[in-house]
Amino acid sequence: MPRGIFVTGTGTEVGKSVVAAVLARTLASEGLRVSVFKPAVTGLEEEGESDPALLRRASGSSQSDEQIAPYRYGPPASPHLAAALAGEEIEPERLRSAARAAAEGADAIVCEGVGGLMVPLSPGYLVRDLAADLGHPLLVVASPGLGTINHTLLTVEAARAAGLEVAAVVLNPWPQDPDEIERSNRETIAALAGVEVLTLPRLDLADPRSWPPFSPPTGRKPLT
Ligand SMILES: Nc1ncnc2c1ncn2[C@@H]1O[C@H](COP(=O)(O)OP(=O)(O)OP(=O)(O)O)[C@@H](O)[C@H]1O
Ligand SMILES: [Mg+2]
């Protein structure tokens, strides 16, 4: 396997795709061949750029939608439910082999989870199980504001309980002028979780050239 990272978060819509995209672009701009992977994408019937499309655009990869995300569904539901509504079940082995295929020929792979760590991909196989099977360190994306200490510590604890390594927490979008709560949240999470807490500002997603470089620490398995 090439070097990789698994971007998870405290929940849906916290900015996993944006963090994964900025990381993928940073690695690609360093000259690495970057693959991207998302086990399942739901909500494709909704407006806007899909996660696979954003990840492909950011990484410069030529992977197809299917190579990036082997399971793709229209309804904005949990993947296990979206699959059931389509009359199928997500197969862990197909996810693992698709992730291996995506990584082939790449120098680095950036994986994005679905929702948070405890989201079922199938009734008996959570995003956390896939993260453990892939073996990459985690980036945990979280909101900067009120409520984030609890959500982030729960996520870090759930990760560590399964033997997963948390490379860093990323507070996103980090305001230009953070208030006292946001600054305190950053320090409190770092202290209580014993993890580095990085930040990513609000970006113009349409213009990747304006994105700042983003290189998190990746613990035992350095990404670059
Ligand atoms: N740093 C940022 N700069 C600009 N927009 C952002 C930023 N972070 C998040 N957003 C916006 O917030 C929304 C949610 O972000 P994103 O899609 O990355 O979340 P997600 O955790 O990947 O969600 P999902 O669970 O659906 O995969 C998107 O509309 C995205 O464009
Ligand atoms: Mg996403």
PDB file of C-alpha atoms and ligand atoms in Angstrom:
ATOM      1  CA  MET A   1       0.000   0.000   0.000  1.00  0.00           C
ATOM      2  CA  PRO A   2       1.192   3.540  -0.622  1.00  0.00           C
ATOM      3  CA  ARG A   3       1.143   6.005   2.192  1.00  0.00           C
ATOM      4  CA  GLY A   4      -2.339   7.092   3.083  1.00  0.00           C
ATOM      5  CA  ILE A   5      -4.659   8.917   5.376  1.00  0.00           C
ATOM      6  CA  PHE A   6      -8.305   8.427   6.292  1.00  0.00           C
ATOM      7  CA  VAL A   7     -10.299  11.625   6.754  1.00  0.00           C
ATOM      8  CA  THR A   8     -13.169  11.182   9.160  1.00  0.00           C
ATOM      9  CA  GLY A   9     -15.151  13.681  11.201  1.00  0.00           C
ATOM     10  CA  THR A  10     -17.493  14.218  14.091  1.00  0.00           C
ATOM     11  CA  GLY A  11     -20.430  13.891  11.712  1.00  0.00           C
ATOM     12  CA  THR A  12     -21.782  14.769   8.336  1.00  0.00           C
ATOM     13  CA  GLU A  13     -21.173  18.198   6.725  1.00  0.00           C
ATOM     14  CA  VAL A  14     -18.235  19.112   8.969  1.00  0.00           C
ATOM     15  CA  GLY A  15     -15.835  19.533   6.060  1.00  0.00           C
ATOM     16  CA  LYS A  16     -14.291  16.099   5.491  1.00  0.00           C
ATOM     17  CA  SER A  17     -14.370  16.552   1.724  1.00  0.00           C
ATOM     18  CA  VAL A  18     -12.832  19.994   1.926  1.00  0.00           C
ATOM     19  CA  VAL A  19     -10.014  18.824   4.223  1.00  0.00           C
ATOM     20  CA  ALA A  20      -9.422  15.736   2.054  1.00  0.00           C
ATOM     21  CA  ALA A  21      -9.389  17.915  -1.064  1.00  0.00           C
ATOM     22  CA  VAL A  22      -6.879  20.407   0.328  1.00  0.00           C
ATOM     23  CA  LEU A  23      -4.629  17.595   1.530  1.00  0.00           C
ATOM     24  CA  ALA A  24      -4.852  15.806  -1.838  1.00  0.00           C
ATOM     25  CA  ARG A  25      -4.002  18.999  -3.672  1.00  0.00           C
ATOM     26  CA  THR A  26      -1.047  19.688  -1.375  1.00  0.00           C
ATOM     27  CA  LEU A  27       0.386  16.223  -1.996  1.00  0.00           C
ATOM     28  CA  ALA A  28      -0.200  16.469  -5.744  1.00  0.00           C
ATOM     29  CA  SER A  29       1.500  19.854  -5.859  1.00  0.00           C
ATOM     30  CA  GLU A  30       4.541  18.226  -4.216  1.00  0.00           C
ATOM     31  CA  GLY A  31       4.760  15.955  -7.242  1.00  0.00           C
ATOM     32  CA  LEU A  32       3.121  12.854  -5.776  1.00  0.00           C
ATOM     33  CA  ARG A  33       0.642  10.746  -7.703  1.00  0.00           C
ATOM     34  CA  VAL A  34      -2.419  10.963  -5.458  1.00  0.00           C
ATOM     35  CA  SER A  35      -5.422   8.647  -5.500  1.00  0.00           C
ATOM     36  CA  VAL A  36      -8.634   9.361  -3.662  1.00  0.00           C
ATOM     37  CA  PHE A  37     -11.201   6.975  -2.224  1.00  0.00           C
ATOM     38  CA  LYS A  38     -14.657   7.257  -0.675  1.00  0.00           C
ATOM     39  CA  PRO A  39     -16.296   3.936   0.178  1.00  0.00           C
ATOM     40  CA  ALA A  40     -19.836   5.075  -0.535  1.00  0.00           C
ATOM     41  CA  VAL A  41     -21.414   8.334  -1.567  1.00  0.00           C
ATOM     42  CA  THR A  42     -25.071   9.143  -0.941  1.00  0.00           C
ATOM     43  CA  GLY A  43     -27.200  12.162  -1.798  1.00  0.00           C
ATOM     44  CA  LEU A  44     -26.157  12.222  -5.447  1.00  0.00           C
ATOM     45  CA  GLU A  45     -29.686  13.381  -6.337  1.00  0.00           C
ATOM     46  CA  GLU A  46     -28.938  16.680  -4.561  1.00  0.00           C
ATOM     47  CA  GLU A  47     -27.494  19.752  -6.285  1.00  0.00           C
ATOM     48  CA  GLY A  48     -23.805  20.599  -6.254  1.00  0.00           C
ATOM     49  CA  GLU A  49     -20.437  18.977  -6.828  1.00  0.00           C
ATOM     50  CA  SER A  50     -20.296  15.391  -5.562  1.00  0.00           C
ATOM     51  CA  ASP A  51     -17.599  14.283  -3.139  1.00  0.00           C
ATOM     52  CA  PRO A  52     -15.883  12.089  -5.781  1.00  0.00           C
ATOM     53  CA  ALA A  53     -15.878  15.007  -8.233  1.00  0.00           C
ATOM     54  CA  LEU A  54     -14.311  17.401  -5.696  1.00  0.00           C
ATOM     55  CA  LEU A  55     -11.712  14.826  -4.641  1.00  0.00           C
ATOM     56  CA  ARG A  56     -10.800  14.109  -8.277  1.00  0.00           C
ATOM     57  CA  ARG A  57     -10.534  17.820  -9.127  1.00  0.00           C
ATOM     58  CA  ALA A  58      -8.325  18.478  -6.088  1.00  0.00           C
ATOM     59  CA  SER A  59      -6.004  15.507  -6.546  1.00  0.00           C
ATOM     60  CA  GLY A  60      -5.627  15.710 -10.314  1.00  0.00           C
ATOM     61  CA  SER A  61      -6.428  12.000 -10.404  1.00  0.00           C
ATOM     62  CA  SER A  62      -7.967  10.462 -13.506  1.00  0.00           C
ATOM     63  CA  GLN A  63     -10.000   7.900 -11.545  1.00  0.00           C
ATOM     64  CA  SER A  64     -13.626   7.414 -12.568  1.00  0.00           C
ATOM     65  CA  ASP A  65     -16.498   8.014 -10.138  1.00  0.00           C
ATOM     66  CA  GLU A  66     -16.773   4.262  -9.700  1.00  0.00           C
ATOM     67  CA  GLN A  67     -13.068   3.864  -8.975  1.00  0.00           C
ATOM     68  CA  ILE A  68     -13.253   6.618  -6.352  1.00  0.00           C
ATOM     69  CA  ALA A  69     -16.556   5.507  -4.789  1.00  0.00           C
ATOM     70  CA  PRO A  70     -17.614   1.937  -5.555  1.00  0.00           C
ATOM     71  CA  TYR A  71     -21.099   2.459  -4.087  1.00  0.00           C
ATOM     72  CA  ARG A  72     -23.095   5.514  -5.214  1.00  0.00           C
ATOM     73  CA  TYR A  73     -26.683   6.344  -4.251  1.00  0.00           C
ATOM     74  CA  GLY A  74     -29.189   9.137  -4.907  1.00  0.00           C
ATOM     75  CA  PRO A  75     -30.936   9.541  -1.544  1.00  0.00           C
ATOM     76  CA  PRO A  76     -29.155  11.534   1.186  1.00  0.00           C
ATOM     77  CA  ALA A  77     -29.292   8.647   3.679  1.00  0.00           C
ATOM     78  CA  SER A  78     -26.835   6.617   5.722  1.00  0.00           C
ATOM     79  CA  PRO A  79     -25.033   4.273   3.322  1.00  0.00           C
ATOM     80  CA  HIS A  80     -26.524   1.122   4.839  1.00  0.00           C
ATOM     81  CA  LEU A  81     -30.018   2.513   4.299  1.00  0.00           C
ATOM     82  CA  ALA A  82     -29.289   3.953   0.860  1.00  0.00           C
ATOM     83  CA  ALA A  83     -27.997   0.530  -0.176  1.00  0.00           C
ATOM     84  CA  ALA A  84     -31.058  -1.216   1.250  1.00  0.00           C
ATOM     85  CA  LEU A  85     -33.345   1.191  -0.612  1.00  0.00           C
ATOM     86  CA  ALA A  86     -31.483   0.201  -3.791  1.00  0.00           C
ATOM     87  CA  GLY A  87     -32.074  -3.457  -2.950  1.00  0.00           C
ATOM     88  CA  GLU A  88     -28.463  -4.309  -2.107  1.00  0.00           C
ATOM     89  CA  GLU A  89     -25.959  -4.489   0.713  1.00  0.00           C
ATOM     90  CA  ILE A  90     -22.501  -2.908   0.779  1.00  0.00           C
ATOM     91  CA  GLU A  91     -19.882  -5.654   0.806  1.00  0.00           C
ATOM     92  CA  PRO A  92     -16.794  -5.054   2.969  1.00  0.00           C
ATOM     93  CA  GLU A  93     -14.597  -7.157   0.684  1.00  0.00           C
ATOM     94  CA  ARG A  94     -15.594  -5.122  -2.351  1.00  0.00           C
ATOM     95  CA  LEU A  95     -14.673  -1.945  -0.448  1.00  0.00           C
ATOM     96  CA  ARG A  96     -11.281  -3.332   0.536  1.00  0.00           C
ATOM     97  CA  SER A  97     -10.457  -4.476  -2.966  1.00  0.00           C
ATOM     98  CA  ALA A  98     -11.663  -1.182  -4.465  1.00  0.00           C
ATOM     99  CA  ALA A  99      -9.423   0.703  -2.020  1.00  0.00           C
ATOM    100  CA  ARG A 100      -6.476  -1.524  -2.988  1.00  0.00           C
ATOM    101  CA  ALA A 101      -7.187  -0.944  -6.676  1.00  0.00           C
ATOM    102  CA  ALA A 102      -7.446   2.825  -6.127  1.00  0.00           C
ATOM    103  CA  ALA A 103      -4.073   2.832  -4.393  1.00  0.00           C
ATOM    104  CA  GLU A 104      -2.340   0.903  -7.169  1.00  0.00           C
ATOM    105  CA  GLY A 105       0.216   3.026  -8.941  1.00  0.00           C
ATOM    106  CA  ALA A 106      -0.263   5.940  -6.544  1.00  0.00           C
ATOM    107  CA  ASP A 107       2.298   7.433  -4.165  1.00  0.00           C
ATOM    108  CA  ALA A 108      -0.367   8.403  -1.649  1.00  0.00           C
ATOM    109  CA  ILE A 109      -4.047   7.779  -1.111  1.00  0.00           C
ATOM    110  CA  VAL A 110      -6.474  10.132   0.595  1.00  0.00           C
ATOM    111  CA  CYS A 111      -9.634   8.364   1.810  1.00  0.00           C
ATOM    112  CA  GLU A 112     -12.752  10.140   2.992  1.00  0.00           C
ATOM    113  CA  GLY A 113     -15.194   8.378   5.301  1.00  0.00           C
ATOM    114  CA  VAL A 114     -18.964   8.731   5.237  1.00  0.00           C
ATOM    115  CA  GLY A 115     -20.554  10.760   8.037  1.00  0.00           C
ATOM    116  CA  GLY A 116     -18.733   9.907  11.269  1.00  0.00           C
ATOM    117  CA  LEU A 117     -16.840   6.831  12.478  1.00  0.00           C
ATOM    118  CA  MET A 118     -19.863   4.892  13.761  1.00  0.00           C
ATOM    119  CA  VAL A 119     -21.905   5.140  10.568  1.00  0.00           C
ATOM    120  CA  PRO A 120     -22.902   1.708   9.245  1.00  0.00           C
ATOM    121  CA  LEU A 121     -21.771   0.879   5.721  1.00  0.00           C
ATOM    122  CA  SER A 122     -23.709  -2.346   6.056  1.00  0.00           C
ATOM    123  CA  PRO A 123     -25.647  -3.444   9.140  1.00  0.00           C
ATOM    124  CA  GLY A 124     -22.577  -5.172  10.593  1.00  0.00           C
ATOM    125  CA  TYR A 125     -19.719  -3.109   9.183  1.00  0.00           C
ATOM    126  CA  LEU A 126     -19.108   0.467  10.318  1.00  0.00           C
ATOM    127  CA  VAL A 127     -16.931   3.172   8.779  1.00  0.00           C
ATOM    128  CA  ARG A 128     -14.633   2.506  11.754  1.00  0.00           C
ATOM    129  CA  ASP A 129     -14.235  -1.128  10.668  1.00  0.00           C
ATOM    130  CA  LEU A 130     -13.205  -0.020   7.187  1.00  0.00           C
ATOM    131  CA  ALA A 131     -10.748   2.498   8.623  1.00  0.00           C
ATOM    132  CA  ALA A 132      -9.222  -0.305  10.690  1.00  0.00           C
ATOM    133  CA  ASP A 133      -9.063  -2.615   7.656  1.00  0.00           C
ATOM    134  CA  LEU A 134      -7.320   0.050   5.549  1.00  0.00           C
ATOM    135  CA  GLY A 135      -4.887   0.850   8.365  1.00  0.00           C
ATOM    136  CA  HIS A 136      -4.233   4.514   7.633  1.00  0.00           C
ATOM    137  CA  PRO A 137      -3.943   7.131  10.377  1.00  0.00           C
ATOM    138  CA  LEU A 138      -7.044   9.285  10.861  1.00  0.00           C
ATOM    139  CA  LEU A 139      -7.675  12.964  10.484  1.00  0.00           C
ATOM    140  CA  VAL A 140     -10.727  13.963  12.531  1.00  0.00           C
ATOM    141  CA  VAL A 141     -12.530  17.001  11.117  1.00  0.00           C
ATOM    142  CA  ALA A 142     -14.676  18.928  13.584  1.00  0.00           C
ATOM    143  CA  SER A 143     -16.448  22.264  13.929  1.00  0.00           C
ATOM    144  CA  PRO A 144     -14.710  25.034  15.859  1.00  0.00           C
ATOM    145  CA  GLY A 145     -17.669  26.192  17.956  1.00  0.00           C
ATOM    146  CA  LEU A 146     -19.817  25.231  20.913  1.00  0.00           C
ATOM    147  CA  GLY A 147     -20.409  21.477  21.237  1.00  0.00           C
ATOM    148  CA  THR A 148     -17.251  20.413  19.506  1.00  0.00           C
ATOM    149  CA  ILE A 149     -15.317  19.300  22.593  1.00  0.00           C
ATOM    150  CA  ASN A 150     -17.781  16.517  23.324  1.00  0.00           C
ATOM    151  CA  HIS A 151     -18.172  15.401  19.690  1.00  0.00           C
ATOM    152  CA  THR A 152     -14.441  15.419  19.071  1.00  0.00           C
ATOM    153  CA  LEU A 153     -13.443  13.607  22.260  1.00  0.00           C
ATOM    154  CA  LEU A 154     -16.097  10.945  21.624  1.00  0.00           C
ATOM    155  CA  THR A 155     -14.739  10.436  18.113  1.00  0.00           C
ATOM    156  CA  VAL A 156     -11.118  10.248  19.249  1.00  0.00           C
ATOM    157  CA  GLU A 157     -12.064   7.793  21.975  1.00  0.00           C
ATOM    158  CA  ALA A 158     -14.056   5.619  19.555  1.00  0.00           C
ATOM    159  CA  ALA A 159     -11.080   5.624  17.190  1.00  0.00           C
ATOM    160  CA  ARG A 160      -8.581   4.633  19.845  1.00  0.00           C
ATOM    161  CA  ALA A 161     -10.899   1.973  21.278  1.00  0.00           C
ATOM    162  CA  ALA A 162     -10.609   0.230  17.915  1.00  0.00           C
ATOM    163  CA  GLY A 163      -6.830   0.633  17.835  1.00  0.00           C
ATOM    164  CA  LEU A 164      -6.895   3.431  15.267  1.00  0.00           C
ATOM    165  CA  GLU A 165      -4.247   6.120  15.298  1.00  0.00           C
ATOM    166  CA  VAL A 166      -5.460   9.722  15.306  1.00  0.00           C
ATOM    167  CA  ALA A 167      -2.892  11.810  13.433  1.00  0.00           C
ATOM    168  CA  ALA A 168      -4.612  15.115  14.152  1.00  0.00           C
ATOM    169  CA  VAL A 169      -7.898  16.911  14.656  1.00  0.00           C
ATOM    170  CA  VAL A 170      -8.771  19.656  12.142  1.00  0.00           C
ATOM    171  CA  LEU A 171     -11.121  22.454  13.208  1.00  0.00           C
ATOM    172  CA  ASN A 172     -12.948  23.688  10.115  1.00  0.00           C
ATOM    173  CA  PRO A 173     -13.788  26.284   8.964  1.00  0.00           C
ATOM    174  CA  TRP A 174     -11.538  28.177  11.345  1.00  0.00           C
ATOM    175  CA  PRO A 175     -12.611  31.850  11.547  1.00  0.00           C
ATOM    176  CA  GLN A 176     -10.238  34.651  10.663  1.00  0.00           C
ATOM    177  CA  ASP A 177     -10.800  36.145  14.070  1.00  0.00           C
ATOM    178  CA  PRO A 178     -11.617  33.268  16.447  1.00  0.00           C
ATOM    179  CA  ASP A 179     -13.548  34.123  19.585  1.00  0.00           C
ATOM    180  CA  GLU A 180     -12.719  32.971  23.093  1.00  0.00           C
ATOM    181  CA  ILE A 181     -14.814  29.793  22.846  1.00  0.00           C
ATOM    182  CA  GLU A 182     -13.154  28.720  19.614  1.00  0.00           C
ATOM    183  CA  ARG A 183      -9.647  29.373  20.904  1.00  0.00           C
ATOM    184  CA  SER A 184     -10.445  27.575  24.132  1.00  0.00           C
ATOM    185  CA  ASN A 185     -11.961  24.622  22.245  1.00  0.00           C
ATOM    186  CA  ARG A 186      -8.741  24.206  20.321  1.00  0.00           C
ATOM    187  CA  GLU A 187      -6.620  24.145  23.483  1.00  0.00           C
ATOM    188  CA  THR A 188      -9.045  21.959  25.417  1.00  0.00           C
ATOM    189  CA  ILE A 189      -9.258  19.296  22.706  1.00  0.00           C
ATOM    190  CA  ALA A 190      -5.481  19.243  22.351  1.00  0.00           C
ATOM    191  CA  ALA A 191      -5.043  18.836  26.097  1.00  0.00           C
ATOM    192  CA  LEU A 192      -7.794  16.284  26.756  1.00  0.00           C
ATOM    193  CA  ALA A 193      -7.290  14.169  23.623  1.00  0.00           C
ATOM    194  CA  GLY A 194      -3.505  14.484  23.617  1.00  0.00           C
ATOM    195  CA  VAL A 195      -3.535  15.215  19.910  1.00  0.00           C
ATOM    196  CA  GLU A 196      -2.390  18.006  17.645  1.00  0.00           C
ATOM    197  CA  VAL A 197      -5.287  20.301  16.671  1.00  0.00           C
ATOM    198  CA  LEU A 198      -4.902  21.955  13.282  1.00  0.00           C
ATOM    199  CA  THR A 199      -7.182  24.485  11.627  1.00  0.00           C
ATOM    200  CA  LEU A 200      -8.362  25.144   8.089  1.00  0.00           C
ATOM    201  CA  PRO A 201      -9.847  28.529   7.133  1.00  0.00           C
ATOM    202  CA  ARG A 202     -12.882  29.066   4.894  1.00  0.00           C
ATOM    203  CA  LEU A 203     -11.731  28.664   1.292  1.00  0.00           C
ATOM    204  CA  ASP A 204     -12.896  29.552  -2.186  1.00  0.00           C
ATOM    205  CA  LEU A 205     -13.544  25.980  -3.290  1.00  0.00           C
ATOM    206  CA  ALA A 206     -13.841  26.997  -6.936  1.00  0.00           C
ATOM    207  CA  ASP A 207     -10.230  28.210  -7.020  1.00  0.00           C
ATOM    208  CA  PRO A 208      -7.779  25.519  -5.837  1.00  0.00           C
ATOM    209  CA  ARG A 209      -4.838  27.799  -6.608  1.00  0.00           C
ATOM    210  CA  SER A 210      -5.949  29.974  -3.689  1.00  0.00           C
ATOM    211  CA  TRP A 211      -5.943  27.049  -1.209  1.00  0.00           C
ATOM    212  CA  PRO A 212      -3.216  27.059   1.445  1.00  0.00           C
ATOM    213  CA  PRO A 213      -0.875  24.061   1.599  1.00  0.00           C
ATOM    214  CA  PHE A 214      -2.015  21.607   4.237  1.00  0.00           C
ATOM    215  CA  SER A 215       0.343  18.980   5.642  1.00  0.00           C
ATOM    216  CA  PRO A 216      -0.812  17.321   8.829  1.00  0.00           C
ATOM    217  CA  PRO A 217       1.450  15.097  10.885  1.00  0.00           C
ATOM    218  CA  THR A 218       0.668  11.494  10.132  1.00  0.00           C
ATOM    219  CA  GLY A 219       2.185   9.732  13.105  1.00  0.00           C
ATOM    220  CA  ARG A 220       3.948   6.417  12.629  1.00  0.00           C
ATOM    221  CA  LYS A 221       3.361   6.235   8.872  1.00  0.00           C
ATOM    222  CA  PRO A 222       4.563   9.502   7.382  1.00  0.00           C
ATOM    223  CA  LEU A 223       2.562  10.563   4.356  1.00  0.00           C
ATOM    224  CA  THR A 224       5.399  12.374   2.658  1.00  0.00           C
TER     225      THR A 224
HETATM  226  N1  LIG B   1     -13.062  25.371   4.770  1.00  0.00           N
HETATM  227  C1  LIG B   1     -14.180  25.510   4.027  1.00  0.00           C
HETATM  228  N2  LIG B   1     -14.239  26.493   3.108  1.00  0.00           N
HETATM  229  C2  LIG B   1     -15.354  26.649   2.346  1.00  0.00           C
HETATM  230  N3  LIG B   1     -16.439  25.871   2.430  1.00  0.00           N
HETATM  231  C3  LIG B   1     -16.428  24.881   3.327  1.00  0.00           C
HETATM  232  C4  LIG B   1     -15.299  24.649   4.165  1.00  0.00           C
HETATM  233  N4  LIG B   1     -15.573  23.586   4.957  1.00  0.00           N
HETATM  234  C5  LIG B   1     -16.804  23.176   4.609  1.00  0.00           C
HETATM  235  N5  LIG B   1     -17.334  23.956   3.637  1.00  0.00           N
HETATM  236  C6  LIG B   1     -18.666  23.801   3.015  1.00  0.00           C
HETATM  237  O1  LIG B   1     -19.510  23.164   3.961  1.00  0.00           O
HETATM  238  C7  LIG B   1     -20.243  22.114   3.363  1.00  0.00           C
HETATM  239  C8  LIG B   1     -19.864  20.788   4.017  1.00  0.00           C
HETATM  240  O2  LIG B   1     -18.487  20.489   3.744  1.00  0.00           O
HETATM  241  P1  LIG B   1     -18.050  19.062   3.228  1.00  0.00           P
HETATM  242  O3  LIG B   1     -18.865  18.673   2.040  1.00  0.00           O
HETATM  243  O4  LIG B   1     -16.583  19.060   3.063  1.00  0.00           O
HETATM  244  O5  LIG B   1     -18.505  18.182   4.490  1.00  0.00           O
HETATM  245  P2  LIG B   1     -18.377  16.608   4.648  1.00  0.00           P
HETATM  246  O6  LIG B   1     -18.021  16.348   6.073  1.00  0.00           O
HETATM  247  O7  LIG B   1     -17.497  16.051   3.603  1.00  0.00           O
HETATM  248  O8  LIG B   1     -19.884  16.156   4.376  1.00  0.00           O
HETATM  249  P3  LIG B   1     -20.414  14.672   3.979  1.00  0.00           P
HETATM  250  O9  LIG B   1     -20.690  14.001   5.291  1.00  0.00           O
HETATM  251  O10 LIG B   1     -21.666  14.977   3.212  1.00  0.00           O
HETATM  252  O11 LIG B   1     -19.372  13.988   3.172  1.00  0.00           O
HETATM  253  C9  LIG B   1     -19.936  22.157   1.875  1.00  0.00           C
HETATM  254  O12 LIG B   1     -20.912  22.930   1.233  1.00  0.00           O
HETATM  255  C10 LIG B   1     -18.604  22.851   1.817  1.00  0.00           C
HETATM  256  O13 LIG B   1     -18.464  23.515   0.613  1.00  0.00           O
HETATM  257 MG    MG B   2     -17.944  14.737   2.082  1.00  0.00          MG
END
